[in-house]
Coordinates of C-alpha atoms and ligand atoms in Angstrom, one line a residue:
M15 CA 56.0 121.1 53.9
P16 CA 54.7 124.5 53.0
V17 CA 55.9 125.9 56.3
V18 CA 59.4 124.6 55.5
V19 CA 59.3 126.1 52.0
C20 CA 58.1 129.4 53.4
S21 CA 60.8 129.8 56.0
L22 CA 63.4 128.6 53.4
L23 CA 62.4 131.5 51.1
A24 CA 62.1 134.0 53.9
G25 CA 65.7 133.2 54.6
F26 CA 66.7 135.1 51.5
C27 CA 65.2 138.3 53.0
G28 CA 68.3 139.3 54.9
L29 CA 70.4 139.4 51.8
L30 CA 70.3 143.1 51.1
N31 CA 73.0 142.9 48.5
L32 CA 71.4 140.1 46.5
Q33 CA 71.3 141.0 42.8
E34 CA 70.0 137.9 41.2
L35 CA 67.3 135.6 42.6
D36 CA 66.5 132.7 40.3
L37 CA 64.0 130.2 41.6
Q38 CA 62.6 129.0 38.3
E39 CA 61.2 125.6 37.7
N40 CA 60.7 124.4 41.3
M41 CA 57.6 123.6 43.2
F42 CA 57.6 126.6 45.6
N43 CA 54.0 127.4 46.7
G44 CA 52.2 129.8 48.9
N45 CA 52.5 133.6 48.7
I46 CA 55.8 135.3 47.9
P47 CA 57.1 136.3 51.3
E48 CA 56.3 139.9 52.0
C49 CA 59.8 140.5 53.3
F50 CA 61.1 140.2 49.7
N51 CA 60.5 143.9 49.5
T52 CA 63.7 144.4 51.3
L53 CA 65.8 143.0 48.5
S54 CA 66.4 146.5 47.1
S55 CA 69.6 145.5 45.2
L56 CA 67.7 142.9 43.2
K57 CA 68.3 143.2 39.4
M58 CA 67.1 139.8 38.3
F59 CA 64.0 138.2 39.9
D60 CA 62.9 135.0 38.3
I61 CA 60.3 132.8 40.0
S62 CA 58.8 131.3 36.8
S63 CA 57.3 127.9 36.6
N64 CA 56.4 127.4 40.3
L65 CA 53.2 127.1 42.2
F66 CA 53.1 130.5 43.8
T67 CA 49.6 131.7 44.7
G68 CA 47.9 134.7 46.2
T69 CA 47.8 138.2 44.8
L70 CA 50.9 140.1 43.7
S71 CA 50.8 142.9 46.3
P72 CA 51.8 146.4 45.3
S73 CA 54.0 146.8 48.4
L74 CA 56.1 143.8 47.4
M75 CA 57.7 145.7 44.5
A76 CA 57.7 149.1 46.1
N77 CA 61.4 148.9 47.1
L78 CA 62.8 146.9 44.2
T79 CA 64.0 149.9 42.3
S80 CA 67.0 148.1 40.7
L81 CA 65.0 145.5 38.8
Q82 CA 65.9 144.9 35.2
Y83 CA 64.7 141.3 34.7
V84 CA 61.4 140.1 36.0
D85 CA 59.9 136.7 35.1
F86 CA 56.8 135.6 37.1
S87 CA 55.3 133.5 34.3
Y88 CA 53.6 130.1 34.9
N89 CA 52.5 130.5 38.5
K90 CA 49.1 130.5 40.0
F91 CA 48.6 134.0 41.1
E92 CA 45.1 135.4 41.5
G93 CA 43.3 138.7 41.1
P94 CA 44.3 141.7 39.0
F95 CA 47.9 142.5 38.4
S96 CA 48.8 145.5 40.5
F97 CA 51.9 147.4 39.3
S98 CA 51.0 150.7 40.7
S99 CA 54.0 150.5 43.0
F100 CA 56.2 150.3 39.9
S101 CA 54.8 153.6 38.6
N102 CA 56.7 155.6 41.1
H103 CA 60.1 154.2 40.2
T104 CA 61.6 156.8 38.0
K105 CA 64.9 154.9 38.1
L106 CA 63.4 151.6 37.1
K107 CA 65.0 150.4 33.8
L108 CA 63.4 147.1 33.0
K109 CA 64.9 145.0 30.3
V110 CA 63.0 141.8 30.6
L111 CA 59.4 141.5 31.8
V112 CA 57.8 138.0 31.5
L113 CA 54.3 137.6 33.0
S114 CA 53.1 134.9 30.7
N115 CA 50.3 132.7 32.0
C116 CA 50.8 133.8 35.6
N117 CA 47.2 134.4 36.7
I118 CA 45.0 131.4 37.2
N119 CA 41.7 133.3 37.5
R120 CA 42.4 135.3 34.4
A121 CA 40.7 138.2 36.1
K122 CA 38.5 140.1 33.8
G123 CA 39.5 143.7 33.3
N124 CA 43.2 143.1 33.5
V125 CA 44.7 145.9 31.6
F126 CA 48.2 146.4 30.2
P127 CA 50.3 147.9 33.0
S128 CA 50.6 151.6 32.4
F129 CA 53.9 152.0 34.2
L130 CA 55.4 150.5 31.1
V131 CA 54.8 153.8 29.3
K132 CA 57.9 155.1 31.1
Q133 CA 60.0 152.1 30.2
H134 CA 62.4 152.6 27.2
K135 CA 65.0 149.8 27.7
L136 CA 62.8 146.8 27.3
Q137 CA 64.3 144.0 25.3
V138 CA 61.8 141.2 26.1
L139 CA 58.1 141.7 27.0
D140 CA 55.9 138.6 27.3
M141 CA 52.4 139.2 28.5
S142 CA 50.8 136.1 26.8
H143 CA 47.9 134.1 28.1
N144 CA 46.5 136.6 30.6
S145 CA 43.1 137.7 29.2
M146 CA 44.3 141.3 29.2
K147 CA 41.8 143.7 27.7
G148 CA 42.1 147.0 25.9
Q149 CA 43.5 148.8 22.9
L150 CA 46.6 147.1 21.5
P151 CA 49.6 148.9 23.1
N152 CA 51.3 149.9 19.9
W153 CA 53.4 152.4 21.9
V154 CA 55.5 149.6 23.4
I155 CA 57.3 149.2 20.1
K156 CA 57.6 152.9 19.6
H157 CA 59.0 153.5 23.1
N158 CA 61.5 150.7 23.2
P159 CA 64.0 150.7 20.3
M160 CA 65.9 147.8 21.9
L161 CA 62.9 145.5 21.9
E162 CA 63.8 142.1 20.6
V163 CA 60.8 140.0 21.7
L164 CA 57.2 141.1 22.0
I165 CA 54.6 138.4 22.9
L166 CA 51.1 139.5 23.6
R167 CA 49.6 136.2 22.4
N168 CA 46.2 135.0 23.7
N169 CA 44.7 138.1 25.3
L170 CA 41.8 140.3 24.4
F171 CA 43.5 143.3 22.8
Y172 CA 41.6 145.1 20.0
G173 CA 42.4 147.8 17.6
T174 CA 44.8 147.9 14.6
I175 CA 48.5 147.2 14.3
M176 CA 50.4 150.5 13.9
L177 CA 54.1 150.8 13.5
F178 CA 55.8 154.2 13.8
R179 CA 59.4 153.7 13.3
T180 CA 62.0 151.2 12.2
N181 CA 63.1 148.8 14.9
H182 CA 66.1 146.8 13.8
N183 CA 66.2 144.6 16.9
I184 CA 62.8 142.9 16.8
R185 CA 63.2 139.2 16.1
L186 CA 60.0 137.8 17.5
F187 CA 56.6 139.6 17.2
D188 CA 53.6 137.6 18.3
L189 CA 50.2 139.2 18.5
S190 CA 48.2 136.0 17.8
G191 CA 44.9 135.1 19.5
N192 CA 43.6 138.6 20.0
L193 CA 40.7 140.7 18.6
L194 CA 42.8 142.7 16.2
T195 CA 41.2 144.2 13.1
G196 CA 42.3 146.3 10.1
V197 CA 45.1 145.5 7.8
I198 CA 48.7 144.3 8.2
P199 CA 50.8 147.5 7.8
K200 CA 51.8 147.8 4.1
F201 CA 55.5 148.6 4.8
I202 CA 55.9 146.2 7.7
Q203 CA 59.3 145.0 6.4
R204 CA 60.6 148.6 6.6
F205 CA 59.6 148.8 10.2
L206 CA 60.7 145.3 11.3
P207 CA 63.6 144.5 8.9
G208 CA 65.3 141.9 11.1
I209 CA 62.3 139.9 12.1
S210 CA 62.5 136.1 12.2
H211 CA 59.2 135.1 13.7
L212 CA 56.0 136.9 12.8
D213 CA 52.8 135.5 14.2
L214 CA 49.5 137.5 13.7
S215 CA 47.3 134.4 13.5
S216 CA 43.8 134.1 15.0
N217 CA 42.7 137.7 14.8
S218 CA 40.3 139.4 12.4
L219 CA 42.8 141.0 10.1
D220 CA 41.6 141.8 6.6
G221 CA 43.1 143.2 3.4
V222 CA 45.9 141.6 1.6
I223 CA 49.3 140.1 2.6
P224 CA 51.7 143.0 2.0
S225 CA 54.3 142.1 -0.6
S226 CA 56.9 143.6 1.7
I227 CA 56.7 140.4 3.8
G228 CA 58.3 138.7 0.9
D229 CA 61.3 141.0 1.4
M230 CA 61.9 140.0 5.1
S231 CA 65.3 138.4 4.6
E232 CA 65.6 136.9 8.1
L233 CA 62.1 135.4 8.3
N234 CA 61.9 131.9 9.7
V235 CA 58.3 131.6 10.8
L236 CA 55.3 133.3 9.3
D237 CA 51.8 132.6 10.7
L238 CA 48.9 134.6 9.3
S239 CA 46.3 131.8 9.7
N240 CA 42.8 132.2 10.9
N241 CA 42.2 135.8 9.7
K242 CA 40.1 137.3 6.9
L243 CA 42.9 138.0 4.6
C244 CA 42.1 138.1 0.9
G245 CA 43.9 138.6 -2.4
E246 CA 46.9 136.6 -3.7
V247 CA 50.0 135.5 -1.9
P248 CA 52.9 137.8 -2.9
S249 CA 55.0 136.1 -5.5
G250 CA 58.2 136.5 -3.5
L251 CA 56.9 134.7 -0.5
I252 CA 57.3 131.0 -1.1
A253 CA 58.7 130.7 -4.6
N254 CA 62.3 129.6 -4.8
N255 CA 62.8 130.4 -1.1
S256 CA 66.5 131.1 -0.7
R257 CA 66.0 132.5 2.8
L258 CA 65.6 130.8 6.1
L259 CA 61.8 130.5 5.8
Y260 CA 60.9 127.3 7.6
T261 CA 57.2 127.5 8.5
V262 CA 54.5 129.3 6.5
K263 CA 50.9 129.2 7.7
L264 CA 48.2 130.9 5.7
S265 CA 45.3 128.5 6.6
N266 CA 41.7 129.7 7.0
N267 CA 41.7 132.9 5.2
K268 CA 40.0 134.0 1.9
L269 CA 43.1 133.9 -0.2
H270 CA 42.9 133.0 -3.9
G271 CA 45.2 132.7 -6.9
E272 CA 47.5 130.1 -8.4
V273 CA 49.9 130.1 -5.6
L274 CA 51.6 126.7 -6.5
S275 CA 51.4 126.9 -10.3
G276 CA 54.6 128.6 -11.2
N277 CA 57.8 127.0 -12.2
F278 CA 59.5 127.2 -8.8
S279 CA 60.8 125.1 -6.0
L280 CA 59.6 124.8 -2.4
D281 CA 63.1 123.9 -1.2
G282 CA 63.8 125.1 2.2
I283 CA 60.3 125.4 3.5
W284 CA 59.6 122.7 6.1
N285 CA 56.0 123.4 7.0
L286 CA 53.6 124.8 4.5
H287 CA 49.9 125.3 5.4
L288 CA 47.7 126.7 2.7
D289 CA 44.5 124.8 3.7
N290 CA 41.0 126.3 3.7
N291 CA 41.4 129.1 1.2
N292 CA 40.2 129.6 -2.4
F293 CA 43.5 128.7 -4.1
T294 CA 43.3 127.4 -7.7
G295 CA 45.7 126.2 -10.3
N296 CA 47.7 123.2 -11.4
I297 CA 50.3 122.0 -8.9
G298 CA 52.0 119.7 -11.3
N299 CA 55.0 121.9 -12.0
L300 CA 56.0 122.4 -8.4
A301 CA 59.4 121.2 -7.6
I302 CA 61.4 120.1 -4.6
T303 CA 64.7 118.4 -4.3
G304 CA 65.3 118.5 -0.6
S305 CA 62.9 117.6 2.2
L306 CA 59.6 118.8 3.5
G307 CA 58.0 118.1 6.9
L308 CA 54.4 119.0 6.2
L309 CA 52.3 120.1 3.3
D310 CA 48.6 120.9 3.8
I311 CA 46.7 122.3 0.9
S312 CA 43.4 120.8 1.8
N313 CA 40.0 122.4 1.1
N314 CA 41.0 124.5 -1.9
F315 CA 40.5 124.2 -5.7
F316 CA 43.9 122.9 -6.8
T317 CA 44.0 120.8 -10.0
G318 CA 46.4 118.6 -11.9
L319 CA 48.4 115.5 -11.2
I320 CA 50.1 115.0 -7.8
P321 CA 53.8 115.7 -8.7
S322 CA 55.8 112.5 -8.6
W323 CA 58.6 114.0 -6.4
I324 CA 56.0 113.9 -3.5
S325 CA 56.7 110.2 -3.2
N326 CA 60.4 110.5 -3.3
V327 CA 61.2 113.3 -0.9
S328 CA 63.7 112.3 1.7
I329 CA 61.5 113.2 4.6
I330 CA 57.9 114.1 4.6
S331 CA 55.7 113.3 7.5
E332 CA 52.4 114.8 6.7
L333 CA 50.8 115.3 3.3
V334 CA 47.3 116.6 3.3
L335 CA 45.7 117.1 -0.1
R336 CA 42.1 116.5 0.9
N337 CA 39.2 118.2 -1.0
N338 CA 40.8 119.5 -4.1
S339 CA 40.4 118.4 -7.8
L340 CA 43.6 116.5 -8.2
E341 CA 43.6 113.7 -10.8
G342 CA 45.5 110.7 -12.0
P343 CA 47.2 108.0 -9.9
F344 CA 49.1 108.5 -6.7
P345 CA 52.8 108.4 -7.6
C346 CA 54.8 105.5 -6.5
G347 CA 57.8 106.1 -4.3
T348 CA 59.8 105.6 -1.1
T349 CA 58.6 108.6 1.0
S350 CA 57.7 107.5 4.5
F351 CA 54.6 109.3 5.6
T352 CA 52.9 109.3 9.0
F353 CA 49.8 111.1 7.8
L354 CA 48.6 110.8 4.3
D355 CA 45.2 112.3 3.4
I356 CA 44.4 112.5 -0.3
S357 CA 40.7 112.0 0.1
E358 CA 37.9 113.9 -1.7
N359 CA 39.8 114.3 -5.0
L360 CA 39.4 112.9 -8.5
L361 CA 42.2 110.3 -8.1
S362 CA 41.9 107.1 -10.0
G363 CA 43.7 103.9 -10.8
P364 CA 44.5 101.1 -8.4
I365 CA 44.9 101.9 -4.7
P366 CA 48.5 102.9 -4.3
S367 CA 50.1 99.6 -3.3
C368 CA 53.7 100.9 -3.4
L369 CA 53.2 103.2 -0.4
N370 CA 55.9 103.1 2.2
T371 CA 53.7 101.7 5.0
R372 CA 56.3 101.6 7.7
R373 CA 55.4 104.7 9.7
L374 CA 51.8 105.4 8.4
E375 CA 49.4 106.1 11.2
H376 CA 46.6 107.8 9.2
L377 CA 45.8 106.8 5.7
H378 CA 42.8 108.5 4.1
L379 CA 42.1 107.6 0.5
G380 CA 38.3 108.0 0.7
S381 CA 36.0 109.7 -1.9
N382 CA 38.1 109.2 -5.0
S383 CA 37.8 106.8 -7.9
F384 CA 40.3 104.2 -6.9
T385 CA 39.6 100.7 -8.4
G386 CA 40.7 97.2 -7.8
P387 CA 41.3 95.1 -4.7
I388 CA 42.8 96.3 -1.4
P389 CA 46.5 95.6 -1.9
D390 CA 48.3 92.9 0.0
S391 CA 51.0 95.5 1.0
F392 CA 48.4 96.9 3.4
R393 CA 49.2 94.0 5.7
N394 CA 52.3 96.0 6.6
L395 CA 50.3 99.0 7.9
T396 CA 51.2 97.9 11.4
K397 CA 51.1 101.4 12.9
V398 CA 47.9 102.5 11.3
L399 CA 45.2 104.1 13.6
T400 CA 42.7 105.4 11.0
L401 CA 42.2 103.9 7.6
D402 CA 39.6 105.4 5.2
L403 CA 39.0 103.7 1.9
S404 CA 35.4 104.6 1.7
N405 CA 33.5 105.9 -1.4
N406 CA 35.7 104.4 -4.1
Y407 CA 35.2 101.5 -6.6
L408 CA 37.2 98.9 -4.7
S409 CA 36.4 95.3 -5.4
G410 CA 37.4 91.9 -4.1
E411 CA 37.1 90.8 -0.5
I412 CA 37.9 92.4 2.8
P413 CA 41.3 91.0 3.6
S414 CA 41.5 88.9 6.8
F415 CA 44.9 90.5 7.6
F416 CA 42.9 93.6 8.7
G417 CA 42.4 91.7 11.9
K418 CA 46.2 92.0 12.6
L419 CA 46.3 95.8 12.3
S420 CA 45.8 95.9 16.0
N421 CA 46.1 99.6 16.5
L422 CA 43.2 100.4 14.3
I423 CA 40.6 102.8 15.8
I424 CA 38.7 103.7 12.7
L425 CA 38.2 101.5 9.6
L426 CA 36.0 102.9 6.9
L427 CA 35.2 100.8 3.8
R428 CA 31.8 102.2 3.1
E429 CA 30.5 102.6 -0.4
N430 CA 32.7 100.3 -2.5
N431 CA 32.1 97.1 -4.4
L432 CA 33.5 94.8 -1.8
M433 CA 32.2 91.3 -1.9
G434 CA 32.3 88.1 0.2
S435 CA 31.8 87.7 3.9
I436 CA 33.0 89.8 6.7
P437 CA 36.2 88.1 8.0
K438 CA 35.8 87.0 11.6
Q439 CA 39.4 88.2 12.2
L440 CA 38.0 91.7 12.5
C441 CA 36.9 90.5 16.0
Q442 CA 40.6 90.9 17.0
L443 CA 40.4 94.6 16.6
T444 CA 39.8 95.3 20.2
N445 CA 40.4 99.0 20.0
V446 CA 38.3 99.8 17.0
S447 CA 35.6 102.4 17.8
L448 CA 34.2 103.0 14.3
L449 CA 33.8 100.3 11.7
D450 CA 31.8 101.2 8.6
L451 CA 31.3 98.5 6.0
S452 CA 27.9 99.8 4.7
N453 CA 26.9 100.1 1.0
N454 CA 29.0 97.2 -0.3
S455 CA 28.0 93.8 -1.7
L456 CA 28.9 91.8 1.3
S457 CA 27.1 88.7 2.2
G458 CA 26.9 86.0 4.9
S459 CA 26.4 86.6 8.5
I460 CA 27.8 89.3 10.7
P461 CA 30.4 87.9 13.1
S462 CA 28.8 87.7 16.5
C463 CA 31.6 89.6 18.2
L464 CA 30.6 92.7 16.3
H465 CA 27.3 92.6 18.0
N466 CA 29.2 93.3 21.2
I467 CA 30.7 96.6 20.0
T468 CA 28.1 98.7 21.8
G469 CA 29.6 102.0 22.5
P470 CA 27.5 104.7 24.2
S471 CA 26.1 106.0 21.0
Y472 CA 25.8 102.8 19.1
Q473 CA 24.3 103.2 15.7
A474 CA 23.8 100.6 13.0
F475 CA 23.3 101.8 9.4
V476 CA 20.8 99.9 7.3
Q477 CA 22.5 98.8 4.1
E478 CA 21.1 99.7 0.8
S479 CA 21.7 97.6 -2.3
T480 CA 23.6 94.8 -0.7
A481 CA 22.8 91.3 0.3
L482 CA 23.3 92.1 3.9
S483 CA 20.2 93.3 5.7
H484 CA 21.9 95.1 8.5
A485 CA 25.2 96.7 8.0
P486 CA 27.8 96.3 10.7
S487 CA 28.4 100.0 10.8
F488 CA 29.1 101.0 14.4
Y489 CA 29.7 104.3 15.9
S490 CA 30.8 104.7 19.5
Ligands
NAG507 C1 61.8 149.1 52.0 O1 62.9 148.5 52.6 C2 63.2 149.0 53.9 C3 64.3 148.2 54.5 O2 65.3 148.1 53.5 C4 62.0 148.7 54.8 O3 62.2 149.3 56.1 C5 60.7 149.4 54.2 O4 59.6 149.0 54.9 C6 60.6 148.9 52.8 N1 59.5 149.6 52.2 C7 58.4 149.0 51.7 C8 57.4 149.8 51.1 O5 58.3 147.8 51.8
NAG508 C1 53.1 157.0 44.1 O1 53.3 158.4 44.3 C2 52.1 159.1 44.5 C3 52.5 160.6 44.6 O2 53.7 160.8 45.3 C4 51.5 158.6 45.9 O3 50.3 159.3 46.1 C5 51.2 157.1 45.7 O4 50.7 156.6 46.9 C6 52.5 156.3 45.3 N1 52.1 155.0 45.0 C7 52.8 154.0 45.6 C8 52.2 152.6 45.2 O5 53.7 154.1 46.2
NAG509 C1 35.7 131.1 -3.0 O1 35.3 130.3 -4.0 C2 33.9 129.9 -4.0 C3 33.6 128.9 -5.1 O2 34.3 129.3 -6.3 C4 33.1 131.2 -4.1 O3 31.7 130.9 -4.1 C5 33.5 132.2 -3.0 O4 32.8 133.4 -3.2 C6 34.9 132.4 -3.0 N1 35.2 133.1 -1.8 C7 36.1 134.1 -1.8 C8 36.2 134.8 -0.5 O5 36.7 134.5 -2.8
NAG510 C1 61.5 125.5 -15.0 O1 62.7 126.2 -15.0 C2 63.8 125.3 -15.2 C3 65.1 126.1 -15.0 O2 65.0 127.3 -15.7 C4 63.7 124.6 -16.5 O3 64.8 123.7 -16.7 C5 62.4 123.9 -16.6 O4 62.3 123.4 -17.9 C6 61.3 124.8 -16.4 N1 60.1 124.0 -16.3 C7 59.0 124.4 -16.9 C8 57.8 123.5 -16.7 O5 58.8 125.5 -17.4
NAG511 C1 62.6 129.6 -9.7 O1 63.8 129.1 -10.1 C2 63.7 128.4 -11.4 C3 65.0 127.7 -11.6 O2 66.1 128.5 -11.2 C4 63.4 129.5 -12.5 O3 63.3 128.9 -13.7 C5 62.1 130.1 -12.1 O4 61.8 131.2 -13.0 C6 62.1 130.7 -10.7 N1 60.7 131.0 -10.4 C7 60.3 132.1 -9.7 C8 58.9 132.3 -9.5 O5 61.2 132.9 -9.2
NAG512 C1 36.1 121.8 0.2 O1 36.8 123.0 0.1 C2 36.0 124.1 -0.3 C3 37.0 125.3 -0.5 O2 37.6 125.6 0.7 C4 35.0 124.4 0.8 O3 34.2 125.5 0.5 C5 34.2 123.2 1.1 O4 33.4 123.4 2.2 C6 35.1 122.0 1.3 N1 34.3 120.8 1.4 C7 34.4 119.9 2.5 C8 33.5 118.7 2.4 O5 35.1 120.1 3.4
NAG513 C1 60.7 107.5 -7.0 O1 61.2 106.3 -6.5 C2 60.7 105.1 -7.2 C3 61.1 103.9 -6.4 O2 62.4 104.1 -5.9 C4 61.2 105.2 -8.6 O3 60.7 104.0 -9.3 C5 60.7 106.4 -9.2 O4 61.2 106.6 -10.6 C6 61.1 107.7 -8.5 N1 60.4 108.8 -9.0 C7 61.0 110.0 -9.1 C8 60.1 111.1 -9.7 O5 62.1 110.2 -8.8
NAG514 C1 56.0 93.9 4.2 O1 57.2 94.4 4.8 C2 58.3 93.4 4.7 C3 59.4 93.9 5.5 O2 59.7 95.3 5.2 C4 58.6 93.2 3.3 O3 59.6 92.2 3.2 C5 57.4 92.6 2.6 O4 57.7 92.5 1.2 C6 56.2 93.6 2.7 N1 55.0 92.9 2.2 C7 54.3 93.5 1.3 C8 53.1 92.7 0.9 O5 54.5 94.6 0.8
NAG515 C1 44.4 99.9 22.8 O1 44.2 101.2 23.4 C2 44.9 101.3 24.6 C3 44.6 102.6 25.2 O2 44.7 103.6 24.3 C4 46.4 101.1 24.4 O3 47.1 101.2 25.6 C5 46.6 99.7 23.8 O4 48.0 99.6 23.5 C6 45.8 99.6 22.5 N1 45.9 98.2 22.1 C7 46.3 97.9 20.9 C8 46.3 96.5 20.6 O5 46.7 98.8 20.1
NAG516 C1 24.7 104.0 -0.8 O1 25.1 104.2 -2.2 C2 24.0 104.8 -2.9 C3 24.5 104.8 -4.3 O2 25.8 105.3 -4.4 C4 23.8 106.2 -2.3 O3 22.7 106.8 -3.0 C5 23.4 106.0 -0.9 O4 23.2 107.3 -0.3 C6 24.4 105.3 -0.1 N1 23.9 105.0 1.2 C7 24.7 105.2 2.3 C8 24.0 104.8 3.6 O5 25.8 105.7 2.3
NAG517 C1 29.4 89.2 23.9 O1 29.1 89.7 25.2 C2 28.5 88.7 26.0 C3 28.1 89.4 27.3 O2 29.1 90.2 27.8 C4 29.4 87.5 26.2 O3 28.8 86.5 26.9 C5 29.7 87.0 24.8 O4 30.7 86.0 24.9 C6 30.3 88.1 23.9 N1 30.4 87.5 22.6 C7 31.5 87.6 21.9 C8 31.5 86.9 20.6 O5 32.5 88.2 22.3

């Protein structure tokens, strides 16, 4: 087969007037035929998403002086990129250069191709996922006023972000997953007024979130997560969002302040990640009338009641309120969650029995002060994979219908006041890998099938203060 493919490709080589060669998303393999260097009229050269191997030889490009659009991404080339042949092309006017994830060996020492210094017409530059090293090439933005898309994601660039002049065309700016330090430029909005997607996540940026980000009127996606940002969230950023803002990720920083305490609405925002910061304040006044896809405020210091609208939003898939200081009952409603984690709070009252169970896959209510029996409505948790009710004040018996929740992988009932015997129906849970019933008031014998759950790292926890001498708490 490779022979056929090779001669097939080599057949293009006679086409001296060929202007566009688009081979993307095939299964071509082997080296790029050397004779491609005769295609001197080529403007568009797209071989992305194939299985090409070998090194990109300098002589391959030496003749291709008409190139404007180059996409070599998602191949299996090896060795360092060599673009020295490009550097002699004074006429070269590249508009699109996409070299994302095109080097399987991620050769150490790959540096940003210096011939780009002479390029001034770039519209799209994507060098993501290549382990490139060196100082962040801030000059790319300065040199290319037509730049619309700059993606340097997942490399090893260091240094600080510097902007020199206003670029009205930039829509997508992604420097995530590098080693950048320093602050986010204070007047970033003035330099990138038309930006819709700004991703500076997973670097080591510090300082505050500039308030000018709140003035970016075209912003859709803002990801500043996994940095060392401190201070408060600018008030214009998420309150009463009348813009196109869709995703905001501020997770894993050192931000503080009462970000959700004002009298404002989250309308319009679809994904909001505020987890793992030092946020405080009462969230009870927060409003929403539309829909919301994901809200994660876990691992903060939020207080107050869970707003009742949370249970009546037309669509909300994932609600993660874990590890805050929220109080009161969980509000009743019709919202259909797939992931609901309200564990590690100060919630009380009966276990929410009015939950819409239809789509729930992960239900985590552990480490609260819920009381009463496990509600009968949980028999409808037919999709549930992980169920954590541990460390509450639940009473009554373990319902036998748990045996019918056949998708269950993890069932945690530890540290409650559950009584009675372990229903033998739990033996039907063939996929369960973690079942923890320890620290209850269970009695009787352990169903023999549970003795057979012996995963590689089997562990049984000795029960304290129960009638059962050996807790059926199995880890695998
Ligand atoms: C450039 O193309 C010409 C034919 O068009 C060929 O003779 C020459 O060897 C090529 N140069 C390189 C460096 O490949
Ligand atoms: C580029 O030009 C320089 C000077 O003319 C020459 O020494 C070098 O070999 C050329 N490089 C390539 C890859 O053609
Ligand atoms: C976050 O809050 C904790 C507890 O109040 C405090 O010890 C810590 O210093 C705070 N961290 C920052 C970065 O503000
Ligand atoms: C919030 O603002 C709205 C509209 O101005 C007002 O109706 C409502 O009473 C306010 N709520 C609070 C808690 O201040
Ligand atoms: C948000 O809108 C409400 C209702 O229009 C208004 O009362 C409130 O002051 C606004 N809040 C902010 C922070 O802009
Ligand atoms: C709870 O959140 C706080 C604040 O982010 C964090 O310091 C603490 O480690 C978290 N606790 C757990 C158990 O995750
Ligand atoms: C939410 O829906 C439930 C059931 O339809 C209803 O009883 C409750 O009043 C609603 N709550 C709000 C805040 O709309
Ligand atoms: C379970 O779901 C069915 C069908 O939606 C519904 O009729 C029934 O009332 C539910 N059972 C409980 C105990 O909520
Ligand atoms: C158990 O897990 C296997 C593999 O993940 C899956 O194919 C199967 O459907 C599961 N069985 C049940 C009853 O959920
Ligand atoms: C059982 O509960 C007691 C009292 O709440 C607690 O001290 C102990 O650590 C718990 N044991 C386990 C194994 O969780
Ligand atoms: C436990 O495993 C043994 C050996 O595989 C088997 O003979 C026995 O029937 C199993 N017991 C139950 C209750 O599944």
